[in-house]
Amino acid sequence: MYKYSEQDHQLLLERVSQFRGQVDRRLKGELSEEEFKHQRLRNGLYLQLHAYMLRVAIPYGLLSSEQMRTLAHIARKYDKGYGHFSTRQNIQYNWPKLEDVPDILDDLAKVEMHAIQTSGNCIRNTTSDPLAGVARDEIEDPRPYCELIRQWSTFHPEFNFLPRKFKIAVSGATHDRAAVAVHDIGLRLVKSETSEETGFEVYVGGGLGRTPMLGKIIRKYLPKQDMLTYLEAILRVYNMLGRRDNIYKARIKILVHETGEERFRELVETEWEKIKAGGLFLRDEDFNWVKGFFNDPVYESLPDSDADFENLMLSNAEFARWVDKNIELHKQSGYRIVYLSLKTAHQPPGDVTADQMDAIADLADKYSLGHIRTTHRQNLVLSDVPLKDLPALWEELKALDLATPNYNHVTDIISCPGLDYCALATARSIPISQAITARFDDYDFINDLGDVSINISGCINACGHHHVANIGILGVNKKGTEVYQLTLGGSAREDAAIGKIIGPAFEADEIVDAVGKVLAVYLESREEPEETFLMTYRRLGQAPFKERLYG
Amino acid sequence: MALQVYTASLLKEGLVAYLALENGRPSWTSDIHQATVSEMATLDDLKQAAEQSEQDNIIVAPYAIDVLKTENGIVATTKREQIRAEGPTIELPQDTTRESRQAA
Ligand code: HEM
Ligand code: SF4
């Protein structure tokens, strides 16, 4: 994990003390809300439906156990005892008081965390693969590149007032677990066709929200030494030409769309020619320095089998289910990757209580080298668990309600906060996710359905990523009533696709039945159990689903 | 015209508040039932009091909402304002054991 330099620490402390002064002046009335609003947004502080909301950055989703304990402490001391892990791998607190925020930021700074650039029209927290560094299908670890991007983009003077917010995702594996195609810029590490080198496939102009679009590949292969110069060139073109006249047309996706892919590529390449040999060109020593922060831990050499583990697999069906659903193979033999499901019938998706956070930190120390990762599907990951420890870990996770065997299955629902918290919402989303979970919370059914995703957003801003779910749900306000539009066929993975609206919206008390019908059509129509929901949908198209829903 | 009350967020806490006028003096309450409805004072008076409180840095972003007077007291007419008045419609996560949560 990256460790702050003395300078980094200093910068952060200065920033907190500056904000403390601003809060103080605001509370005394020396700053108006108009003047203060920009300052608080620059520090991740929103004013939401019921209270302030503080968004804390988790760089590319990586947390130490010490940081997790601080997050627990903040939830307990300054909030209502819980936090919300979001689809951008960050954590949000829903109830902080303005006067406490500087103290919260001080506590965060002690463990090298902050809320800078989590809001506003700047380059936001770079997101990545939650399995970075441990995945079997990895081409190269994306984290050193994320860290280089973080350092380049933090306080970048030229890109502090972009036309709109800007999100970058980096994936280093064959399978895309970072949704690179729906970010402003997506970088996929790929092998060169002509040498042993790795470089990037560069996607630009993806995004969700009002106008969902998949990113266009504007460069098939970018040598990694050129990563920052090329990013700088893209951002410059965007900063110059992106629309500032209309907030709905200000994202880079609209610029790429309106300029045309070909022309946009030319503009970037022209800009790049001017700066590619400049100071941002990455040298071997740059890579070596940053990679030093992400060296493999010292893995024990462990056998890839364990008698107690195997016995429990045979004797305890519940354990076997959890292993089947929430465990993934590790690149290191004798180790496994464990998903902690934040999707239960008892808590909103992504919410974690302070006690759970503390317990997760302890489990990370005890079983997983002291690290925790967050995922864009609002779950957590323990990345380095010895196979032999799985039975003990499972017992502890069960007691914490973090062992629901549903990863990437129908009850692993992404839900944005919706109208229960969010000032922009047009409808509630959490109660819908809970109703769907309650209806389908049966292991055999979940298992039979296999790999399928349901995502819910409470308004067109699409924080819940409904466009890229196999089954997407969008809450809309229709003449004062909350209704729900159903979208089918989306995907956020390497086969990324934007789902299509299937027909007129459903009332809140009809939407769960509607989802049930869609699932039933799939189960009746699949040619074999291996054919996933998405495969069946792609084979048959909308017709049979439409027929069942509206026929 | 529909009845209205004034609402805003408290500057310090960020919490939802409603304007209650007592002898013409503004106070802010979290309880919508305590709010002064636009039939007891003119909407202009409410607006002025709200703006004064904003200038005094008690509250942020005041606005008027439509309400109904029912036998259960004052009820906002939109879902959004009902949720602001009552809080989230879901149970907030709590540190209880799994057993007690499941039993609940
Ligand atoms: C609760 C207060 C929130 C506010 C005020 C807010 C505001 C917004 C707005 C205005 C957009 C649309 C931006 C655009 O495309 O032009 C947006 C999109 C988005 N937000 Fe939020 N949001 C909130 C909460 C969240 C939460 C809780 C999450 C994660 C669960 C989130 C993650 C995202 C994501 C991933 C997008 C999609 C943008 C894209 O890639 O095109 N936001 N948000
Ligand atoms: S999708 Fe809409 S309702 Fe949901 S969090 Fe984003 S802005 Fe709020």
XYZ file of C-alpha atoms and ligand atoms in Angstrom:
706
model
C 0.000 0.000 0.000
C 1.202 3.530 -0.710
C 2.719 5.250 2.348
C 2.513 9.016 2.609
C 5.696 11.021 2.471
C 6.353 13.751 5.023
C 5.233 16.238 2.379
C 1.961 14.392 1.760
C 1.216 14.481 5.493
C 2.004 18.154 5.699
C -0.194 19.002 2.721
C -3.117 17.122 4.198
C -2.808 18.742 7.629
C -2.665 22.183 6.044
C -5.737 21.414 4.024
C -7.696 20.299 7.122
C -6.636 23.328 9.096
C -7.667 25.574 6.191
C -11.098 23.926 6.121
C -11.391 24.213 9.896
C -10.965 27.942 9.491
C -13.620 28.060 6.781
C -16.120 26.085 8.880
C -15.432 28.357 11.784
C -16.041 31.472 9.716
C -19.196 29.963 8.279
C -20.576 29.146 11.736
C -19.792 32.673 12.880
C -21.555 34.040 9.822
C -18.451 35.551 8.236
C -18.933 33.385 5.165
C -22.277 33.107 3.373
C -23.623 29.723 2.293
C -22.938 30.716 -1.322
C -19.275 31.339 -0.526
C -18.935 28.332 1.735
C -20.695 25.800 -0.489
C -17.782 25.534 -2.917
C -15.359 25.027 -0.045
C -17.384 22.276 1.560
C -17.962 20.483 -1.737
C -14.209 20.604 -2.380
C -13.907 18.734 0.915
C -16.464 16.063 0.095
C -19.258 17.568 2.190
C -22.752 17.634 0.669
C -26.001 18.825 2.187
C -28.475 15.997 1.705
C -32.131 15.345 2.408
C -31.808 14.909 6.195
C -28.318 16.071 7.033
C -24.807 16.708 5.770
C -23.153 13.822 3.933
C -19.397 13.331 3.988
C -17.764 11.307 1.224
C -14.358 9.892 2.119
C -12.022 8.720 -0.626
C -10.678 5.183 -0.556
C -7.973 5.289 -3.215
C -8.676 2.439 -5.641
C -10.625 0.689 -2.907
C -7.684 -0.266 -0.682
C -7.925 -0.042 3.142
C -5.639 -1.097 5.959
C -7.161 -2.516 9.130
C -6.035 0.628 10.941
C -7.923 2.788 8.454
C -11.009 0.604 8.825
C -10.871 1.087 12.606
C -10.741 4.825 12.093
C -13.791 4.602 9.837
C -15.553 2.684 12.620
C -14.510 5.256 15.181
C -15.902 8.086 13.034
C -19.186 6.236 12.502
C -19.525 5.731 16.248
C -18.375 9.097 17.503
C -19.714 11.504 14.888
C -22.431 9.629 13.032
C -25.235 7.178 13.757
C -22.996 4.162 14.093
C -22.749 3.117 10.441
C -21.326 4.071 7.063
C -22.192 3.336 3.445
C -19.709 1.820 0.988
C -20.573 3.236 -2.415
C -20.300 2.093 -6.013
C -17.274 4.357 -6.374
C -15.399 2.304 -3.759
C -15.671 5.239 -1.310
C -17.428 5.463 2.052
C -20.176 7.953 2.853
C -21.378 9.135 6.249
C -24.984 10.268 6.301
C -25.283 12.274 9.526
C -22.177 14.299 10.413
C -22.583 17.739 11.990
C -20.844 20.620 10.253
C -18.974 21.601 13.398
C -17.579 18.059 13.736
C -16.328 17.724 10.171
C -12.886 19.304 10.770
C -12.331 16.845 13.648
C -13.393 13.975 11.404
C -10.956 15.130 8.742
C -8.208 15.322 11.377
C -8.916 11.749 12.445
C -8.822 10.670 8.811
C -5.567 12.500 8.146
C -3.898 10.539 10.960
C -4.421 7.382 8.911
C -3.616 8.986 5.549
C -7.213 9.458 4.460
C -9.216 12.476 3.305
C -12.277 13.642 1.408
C -10.494 15.770 -1.176
C -11.654 15.532 -4.785
C -14.605 13.353 -3.889
C -16.891 16.065 -5.184
C -16.763 18.944 -7.647
C -15.601 19.183 -11.243
C -12.208 17.611 -10.797
C -10.592 14.238 -11.329
C -12.236 11.946 -8.774
C -10.935 8.919 -6.938
C -9.494 6.441 -9.442
C -11.212 3.089 -9.161
C -9.815 -0.333 -9.894
C -10.144 -4.066 -9.698
C -10.840 -5.182 -6.106
C -8.741 -8.266 -6.848
C -5.701 -6.272 -7.983
C -2.460 -8.048 -7.172
C -4.076 -11.356 -6.227
C -6.256 -12.337 -9.210
C -5.359 -15.383 -11.249
C -6.307 -13.717 -14.520
C -4.126 -10.689 -13.911
C -1.855 -9.427 -16.669
C -0.247 -6.861 -14.405
C -1.066 -5.251 -11.061
C -3.005 -2.028 -11.812
C -2.398 -0.419 -8.403
C 0.977 1.205 -9.132
C -0.624 2.876 -12.149
C -3.597 3.989 -10.040
C -1.182 5.493 -7.551
C 0.689 7.353 -10.296
C -2.654 8.686 -11.529
C -3.630 9.662 -7.989
C -0.444 11.646 -7.518
C -0.694 13.289 -10.931
C -4.367 14.243 -10.508
C -4.364 15.368 -6.853
C -4.302 19.159 -6.796
C -3.433 19.245 -10.521
C -3.747 23.014 -11.032
C -4.837 22.810 -14.639
C -7.639 20.311 -14.016
C -9.230 21.711 -10.881
C -12.115 23.331 -12.762
C -13.029 20.935 -15.505
C -16.338 21.309 -17.352
C -17.620 18.463 -15.159
C -16.448 15.743 -12.786
C -14.053 13.186 -14.210
C -13.689 9.516 -13.342
C -10.905 7.134 -14.278
C -10.837 3.351 -13.827
C -7.935 0.965 -14.344
C -8.131 -2.782 -14.839
C -5.178 -5.140 -15.040
C -6.882 -8.459 -15.678
C -8.558 -10.383 -18.477
C -11.910 -10.051 -16.743
C -13.047 -6.511 -16.174
C -14.034 -6.024 -12.527
C -13.594 -2.251 -12.663
C -16.239 -1.376 -15.293
C -13.700 0.478 -17.471
C -16.188 0.999 -20.309
C -18.471 3.239 -18.261
C -15.884 5.705 -17.004
C -14.728 8.987 -18.506
C -11.432 7.228 -19.098
C -10.948 3.488 -18.755
C -7.496 1.938 -18.932
C -7.081 -1.788 -19.540
C -3.639 -3.262 -19.161
C -2.869 -5.463 -22.169
C 0.135 -7.335 -23.499
C 1.915 -5.866 -26.482
C 1.486 -7.923 -29.652
C 5.119 -7.461 -30.584
C 7.055 -7.622 -27.318
C 6.913 -8.726 -23.697
C 5.899 -5.216 -22.651
C 2.528 -4.290 -21.237
C 0.611 -1.170 -22.109
C -2.928 0.173 -22.089
C -6.007 -0.087 -24.186
C -7.555 3.364 -23.727
C -11.314 3.899 -23.505
C -12.715 7.411 -23.473
C -16.209 8.797 -23.096
C -18.031 6.132 -21.132
C -20.504 7.085 -18.441
C -23.945 6.498 -17.042
C -26.330 9.188 -15.838
C -28.866 10.817 -18.136
C -27.101 9.778 -21.335
C -25.512 6.372 -20.827
C -22.667 5.588 -23.191
C -19.935 3.021 -23.515
C -16.400 4.322 -23.822
C -14.789 4.292 -27.270
C -11.370 2.727 -27.695
C -9.302 5.649 -28.863
C -6.018 3.808 -28.643
C -5.527 0.087 -28.896
C -2.078 0.130 -27.384
C -0.405 2.835 -25.345
C 3.062 2.076 -23.971
C 2.844 2.391 -20.201
C 5.647 4.961 -20.121
C 3.204 7.280 -21.904
C 0.291 6.818 -19.513
C 0.414 10.224 -17.839
C 1.318 12.226 -20.937
C -1.598 10.643 -22.762
C -4.032 11.228 -19.889
C -2.846 14.821 -19.754
C -3.498 15.202 -23.480
C -7.042 13.808 -23.161
C -7.807 16.060 -20.188
C -6.455 19.106 -22.032
C -8.649 18.489 -25.046
C -11.623 18.001 -22.741
C -10.800 21.049 -20.644
C -10.605 23.217 -23.771
C -13.543 21.846 -25.732
C -15.896 20.278 -23.178
C -19.193 22.149 -22.900
C -19.603 24.490 -19.970
C -22.897 25.960 -21.180
C -25.088 22.983 -20.346
C -24.551 20.750 -17.324
C -26.261 17.843 -19.068
C -23.806 18.034 -21.962
C -20.655 18.739 -20.015
C -19.242 15.238 -19.538
C -16.511 14.034 -21.869
C -18.856 11.374 -23.247
C -20.872 14.127 -24.953
C -17.715 15.762 -26.324
C -16.522 12.473 -27.794
C -19.982 11.814 -29.179
C -20.417 15.265 -30.721
C -16.850 15.542 -32.025
C -16.820 12.031 -33.397
C -14.413 9.321 -32.368
C -11.994 9.844 -35.267
C -11.686 13.584 -34.843
C -11.417 13.293 -31.067
C -8.571 10.825 -31.463
C -6.754 13.253 -33.792
C -7.148 16.087 -31.317
C -5.714 13.996 -28.502
C -2.832 12.685 -30.579
C -1.954 16.213 -31.749
C -1.905 17.470 -28.171
C 0.037 14.430 -27.088
C 2.782 14.991 -29.701
C 3.521 18.288 -27.990
C 3.989 16.857 -24.498
C 4.875 13.197 -24.896
C 8.583 13.732 -24.287
C 7.948 16.098 -21.377
C 8.244 15.750 -17.632
C 5.329 13.340 -17.287
C 7.027 10.666 -19.385
C 7.431 7.737 -16.999
C 10.895 6.310 -16.541
C 11.939 2.950 -15.159
C 12.866 4.528 -11.855
C 9.340 5.980 -11.546
C 7.821 2.542 -11.981
C 10.303 0.901 -9.661
C 9.679 3.452 -6.950
C 5.891 3.171 -7.061
C 5.871 -0.601 -7.489
C 7.860 -0.810 -4.259
C 4.666 0.111 -2.407
C 2.769 -2.810 -3.873
C 5.200 -5.684 -3.529
C 3.625 -9.037 -2.861
C 3.342 -9.789 0.838
C 5.446 -12.670 2.047
C 3.192 -15.618 1.351
C 3.747 -18.822 3.236
C 4.214 -21.837 1.092
C 1.009 -23.709 1.880
C -0.530 -26.807 0.341
C -3.553 -26.178 -1.859
C -5.640 -28.625 0.137
C -6.537 -28.983 3.777
C -8.180 -31.901 5.530
C -10.338 -29.859 7.935
C -11.506 -27.650 5.099
C -12.438 -30.638 2.962
C -14.228 -32.376 5.805
C -16.318 -29.335 6.525
C -17.142 -28.980 2.832
C -18.589 -32.495 2.928
C -20.322 -32.307 6.282
C -21.692 -28.778 6.333
C -23.883 -27.681 3.430
C -24.020 -24.094 4.627
C -20.245 -23.825 4.595
C -20.056 -25.455 1.176
C -22.540 -22.923 -0.191
C -20.529 -20.026 1.123
C -17.327 -21.436 -0.361
C -19.084 -22.022 -3.662
C -20.442 -18.482 -3.887
C -18.105 -16.135 -2.008
C -14.640 -17.594 -2.448
C -12.353 -17.095 -5.408
C -9.054 -18.725 -6.304
C -5.884 -16.793 -5.466
C -2.791 -16.525 -7.605
C -0.865 -18.013 -4.690
C -1.557 -21.667 -4.017
C -2.905 -22.340 -0.518
C -4.612 -18.933 -0.375
C -8.109 -17.778 -1.273
C -9.912 -14.491 -1.928
C -13.010 -13.978 0.248
C -15.961 -11.731 -0.564
C -17.760 -10.282 2.453
C -21.338 -9.815 1.361
C -22.829 -6.465 2.401
C -26.144 -7.655 0.989
C -28.354 -9.157 3.622
C -32.032 -8.989 4.299
C -31.288 -6.841 7.365
C -29.259 -3.872 6.140
C -29.311 -1.562 3.120
C -26.822 -2.611 0.408
C -23.316 -1.357 1.215
C -24.122 -0.289 4.785
C -21.795 -1.456 7.557
C -22.091 -0.747 11.269
C -19.222 0.490 13.418
C -18.966 -2.821 15.286
C -18.917 -4.692 11.999
C -16.119 -2.420 10.737
C -14.045 -3.037 13.841
C -14.649 -6.751 13.588
C -13.717 -6.753 9.885
C -10.482 -4.941 10.752
C -9.715 -7.631 13.355
C -10.493 -10.396 10.866
C -8.243 -8.752 8.293
C -5.404 -8.726 10.820
C -6.068 -12.269 11.925
C -6.607 -13.905 8.551
C -5.692 -11.626 5.661
C -2.452 -9.680 6.193
C -4.273 -6.635 7.524
C -5.903 -5.404 4.337
C -9.466 -4.904 3.139
C -10.712 -3.893 -0.304
C -13.983 -2.307 -1.374
C -15.738 -3.247 -4.604
C -17.881 -1.219 -6.996
C -20.687 -3.675 -6.287
C -20.748 -2.353 -2.688
C -19.103 -5.368 -1.065
C -15.802 -5.916 0.742
C -12.968 -8.318 0.063
C -10.371 -10.052 2.219
C -7.752 -10.764 -0.385
C -5.199 -13.082 1.225
C -6.818 -15.764 3.366
C -5.055 -19.121 3.852
C -7.296 -21.980 2.741
C -6.903 -23.678 6.095
C -8.380 -20.645 7.871
C -11.602 -20.554 5.858
C -13.671 -22.589 8.352
C -12.722 -20.321 11.257
C -13.219 -17.156 9.216
C -16.614 -18.362 8.059
C -17.779 -18.908 11.637
C -16.796 -15.374 12.534
C -18.315 -13.825 9.412
C -21.570 -15.681 10.012
C -21.834 -14.208 13.482
C -21.388 -10.760 11.921
C -24.013 -11.383 9.226
C -21.359 -10.990 6.537
C -21.451 -14.486 5.083
C -24.564 -14.471 2.896
C -23.653 -16.768 0.002
C -24.755 -14.523 -2.851
C -21.778 -12.867 -4.535
C -22.715 -11.916 -8.118
C -26.096 -13.544 -7.626
C -29.602 -12.213 -7.653
C -29.685 -10.826 -4.101
C -26.271 -9.144 -4.487
C -28.141 -5.990 -5.459
C -26.510 -2.607 -6.027
C -28.716 0.143 -4.716
C -28.019 3.859 -4.480
C -29.348 5.664 -1.373
C -32.368 6.952 -3.299
C -35.126 9.082 -1.796
C -34.440 7.775 1.709
C -31.298 9.964 1.797
C -30.574 11.739 -1.447
C -31.724 15.258 -2.258
C -31.730 14.551 -5.988
C -33.790 11.387 -5.853
C -37.110 10.915 -7.597
C -37.970 7.633 -5.868
C -36.800 5.289 -3.148
C -34.408 2.499 -4.061
C -33.356 0.776 -0.813
C -36.875 -0.518 0.035
C -37.135 -2.004 -3.461
C -33.819 -3.798 -3.024
C -35.027 -5.098 0.325
C -38.329 -6.293 -1.107
C -36.536 -8.120 -3.935
C -34.115 -9.683 -1.468
C -36.956 -10.793 0.789
C -38.792 -12.387 -2.152
C -35.845 -14.313 -3.631
C -33.876 -15.063 -0.466
C -33.805 -18.804 -1.013
C -30.451 -20.433 -1.616
C -31.634 -23.076 -4.066
C -33.391 -20.496 -6.196
C -30.408 -18.133 -6.083
C -28.072 -20.946 -6.971
C -30.271 -22.137 -9.810
C -30.433 -18.639 -11.309
C -26.653 -18.402 -11.294
C -24.806 -15.288 -12.394
C -27.203 -12.346 -12.669
C -27.098 -8.707 -11.572
C -29.826 -6.369 -10.375
C -28.950 -2.679 -9.912
C -31.269 0.077 -8.694
C -31.002 3.869 -8.990
C -33.324 6.404 -7.403
C -33.010 8.903 -10.242
C -31.588 9.410 -13.702
C -28.115 10.222 -12.344
C -27.655 6.469 -12.181
C -25.361 6.185 -9.157
C -26.804 2.680 -8.757
C -25.504 1.749 -12.247
C -28.907 0.458 -13.385
C -27.966 0.851 -17.072
C -25.271 -1.797 -16.835
C -27.201 -4.387 -14.829
C -28.617 -7.502 -16.424
C -31.824 -6.312 -14.767
C -31.814 -2.579 -14.076
C -34.406 -0.647 -12.105
C -34.823 3.119 -12.254
C -37.109 4.908 -9.817
C -39.104 7.753 -11.343
C -41.638 10.197 -9.955
C -44.797 10.006 -12.035
C -47.340 12.612 -10.941
C -46.326 12.221 -7.319
C -46.141 8.422 -7.307
C -42.923 6.438 -7.226
C -42.808 4.146 -10.258
C -40.056 1.886 -11.503
C -38.721 1.433 -15.016
C -37.234 -1.921 -15.924
C -34.135 -2.178 -18.124
C -32.809 -5.485 -19.424
C -29.554 -6.698 -20.929
C -26.899 -4.404 -19.487
C -23.442 -5.523 -18.439
C -20.555 -3.778 -16.652
C -17.947 -6.395 -17.502
C -15.692 -7.011 -20.497
C -18.831 -7.535 -22.607
C -20.160 -4.135 -21.445
C -23.594 -3.140 -22.677
C -26.231 -0.540 -21.881
C -29.551 -2.184 -21.051
C -32.772 -1.344 -22.894
C -36.005 -0.178 -21.282
C -38.532 -2.959 -21.683
C -41.781 -0.976 -21.474
C -43.982 1.202 -19.265
C -42.941 1.575 -15.616
C -44.335 -0.468 -12.704
C -45.758 0.724 -9.405
C -43.745 0.003 -6.259
C -45.961 -2.960 -5.346
C -45.663 -4.458 -8.866
C -41.938 -4.211 -9.474
C -40.941 -7.270 -7.444
C -43.471 -9.393 -9.357
C -42.156 -7.963 -12.601
C -38.609 -9.015 -11.686
C -39.992 -12.441 -10.763
C -41.562 -12.782 -14.212
C -38.342 -11.801 -15.953
C -36.454 -14.431 -13.953
C -39.132 -17.034 -14.693
C -38.868 -16.426 -18.455
C -35.139 -16.941 -18.173
C -35.436 -20.179 -16.205
C -37.975 -21.570 -18.676
C -36.041 -20.492 -21.759
C -32.405 -21.212 -21.036
C -31.012 -24.046 -23.117
C -28.842 -25.396 -20.330
C -28.018 -24.371 -16.747
C -24.704 -22.911 -17.939
C -26.523 -20.400 -20.114
C -26.608 -17.263 -17.951
C -29.425 -14.750 -17.833
C -27.486 -12.406 -20.095
C -26.774 -15.125 -22.659
C -30.442 -16.077 -22.787
C -31.482 -12.459 -23.129
C -28.986 -11.884 -25.916
C -30.191 -14.987 -27.742
C -33.911 -14.253 -27.441
C -34.072 -10.477 -27.287
C -36.795 -8.534 -25.496
C -39.832 -10.256 -26.994
C -40.521 -13.128 -24.572
C -39.868 -10.891 -21.558
C -42.148 -8.186 -22.913
C -44.831 -10.727 -23.660
C -44.772 -12.039 -20.068
C -44.688 -8.585 -18.503
C -47.285 -6.823 -20.618
C -48.895 -9.515 -22.806
C -54.368 28.119 -2.204
C -52.779 25.130 -0.533
C -51.538 25.514 3.017
C -47.804 25.863 3.375
C -45.071 25.727 5.994
C -41.434 26.797 5.755
C -38.633 24.267 5.980
C -34.842 24.397 5.798
C -31.706 22.649 7.053
C -30.065 23.719 10.299
C -26.668 25.189 9.517
C -24.801 23.521 12.391
C -26.328 20.067 12.299
C -27.630 19.893 8.732
C -30.861 18.454 10.132
C -34.335 19.159 8.777
C -36.189 21.993 10.482
C -39.557 23.755 10.261
C -40.357 27.356 11.037
C -42.539 28.126 14.035
C -43.431 31.748 14.714
C -44.037 32.685 18.324
C -45.246 36.247 18.760
C -43.648 36.995 15.441
C -40.282 35.567 16.517
C -38.882 32.661 14.504
C -37.820 29.405 16.070
C -36.918 26.212 14.232
C -38.223 22.785 15.185
C -37.594 19.288 13.884
C -41.271 18.506 14.387
C -43.430 19.412 11.405
C -46.509 19.369 13.662
C -45.113 22.381 15.514
C -44.648 24.375 12.312
C -46.616 27.549 11.722
C -49.049 26.998 8.853
C -49.726 29.753 6.333
C -53.233 30.305 7.676
C -51.988 31.404 11.110
C -49.486 33.846 9.649
C -49.265 35.203 6.140
C -46.912 33.464 3.781
C -45.031 36.727 3.467
C -44.412 36.848 7.211
C -43.131 33.286 7.139
C -40.912 34.020 4.191
C -39.469 37.084 5.846
C -38.821 35.249 9.101
C -37.149 32.398 7.232
C -34.903 34.750 5.322
C -34.016 36.518 8.535
C -32.999 33.197 10.102
C -30.910 32.451 7.038
C -29.126 35.766 7.416
C -28.650 35.034 11.092
C -26.918 31.772 10.092
C -29.378 29.549 11.895
C -30.560 27.728 8.782
C -29.651 27.085 5.151
C -31.777 27.106 1.992
C -35.324 27.751 3.274
C -38.317 27.031 1.055
C -42.069 26.611 1.406
C -43.782 23.243 1.071
C -47.424 22.325 0.611
C -49.079 20.611 3.559
C -52.445 19.228 4.569
C -53.994 19.451 7.981
C -55.221 16.003 8.915
C -56.438 14.398 12.108
C -52.863 13.169 12.523
C -51.532 16.675 12.341
C -49.653 18.423 9.562
C -48.674 16.193 6.656
C -46.509 17.204 3.693
C -48.066 16.480 0.314
C -45.053 15.043 -1.510
C -43.230 11.797 -0.767
C -39.945 13.685 -0.637
C -41.174 16.049 2.063
C -42.872 13.254 3.973
C -39.533 11.445 4.105
C -37.762 14.625 5.169
C -40.308 15.052 7.979
C -40.265 11.449 9.174
C -36.720 10.320 8.368
C -35.642 7.408 6.156
C -38.420 4.867 5.591
C -36.029 2.003 6.182
C -34.578 0.738 9.395
C -31.172 2.264 10.006
C -28.350 -0.227 10.534
C -27.732 -0.941 14.183
C -25.142 -2.731 16.184
C -27.187 -5.566 17.532
C -26.336 -9.181 17.188
C -27.412 -11.066 14.122
C -29.873 -13.116 16.164
C -31.713 -10.146 17.549
C -31.773 -8.521 14.145
C -33.259 -11.606 12.588
C -35.777 -11.983 15.353
C -36.865 -8.363 14.948
C -26.378 11.224 -1.881
C -25.874 12.255 -2.516
C -25.424 12.221 -3.945
C -25.459 13.257 -4.812
C -25.897 14.647 -4.511
C -24.978 12.752 -6.084
C -24.891 13.494 -7.240
C -24.720 12.899 -8.477
C -24.997 13.509 -9.732
C -25.525 14.886 -9.936
C -24.683 12.591 -10.698
C -24.818 12.765 -12.176
C -23.587 13.288 -12.741
C -23.579 13.360 -14.228
O -23.415 12.300 -14.872
O -23.700 14.451 -14.756
C -24.200 11.422 -10.052
C -23.750 10.292 -10.689
C -23.089 9.270 -10.050
N -22.851 9.185 -8.701
Fe -23.726 10.347 -7.317
N -24.665 11.456 -5.941
C -24.902 11.088 -4.661
C -24.686 9.868 -4.106
C -23.950 8.897 -4.727
C -23.743 7.607 -4.174
C -24.250 7.153 -2.828
C -23.003 6.936 -5.062
C -22.590 5.506 -4.984
C -23.424 4.570 -4.468
C -22.708 7.812 -6.151
C -21.925 7.499 -7.248
C -22.203 8.019 -8.473
C -21.958 7.337 -9.707
C -21.227 6.037 -9.882
C -22.533 8.117 -10.702
C -22.550 7.773 -12.167
C -21.893 8.804 -12.967
C -21.334 8.337 -14.268
O -20.395 7.530 -14.284
O -21.795 8.852 -15.314
N -23.311 8.999 -5.925
N -24.239 11.637 -8.697
S -28.962 7.899 -8.549
Fe -30.020 9.754 -7.987
S -31.122 9.127 -6.137
Fe -29.490 7.660 -6.391
S -27.813 8.517 -5.194
Fe -27.536 9.186 -7.310
S -28.407 11.193 -7.370
Fe -29.215 10.182 -5.527
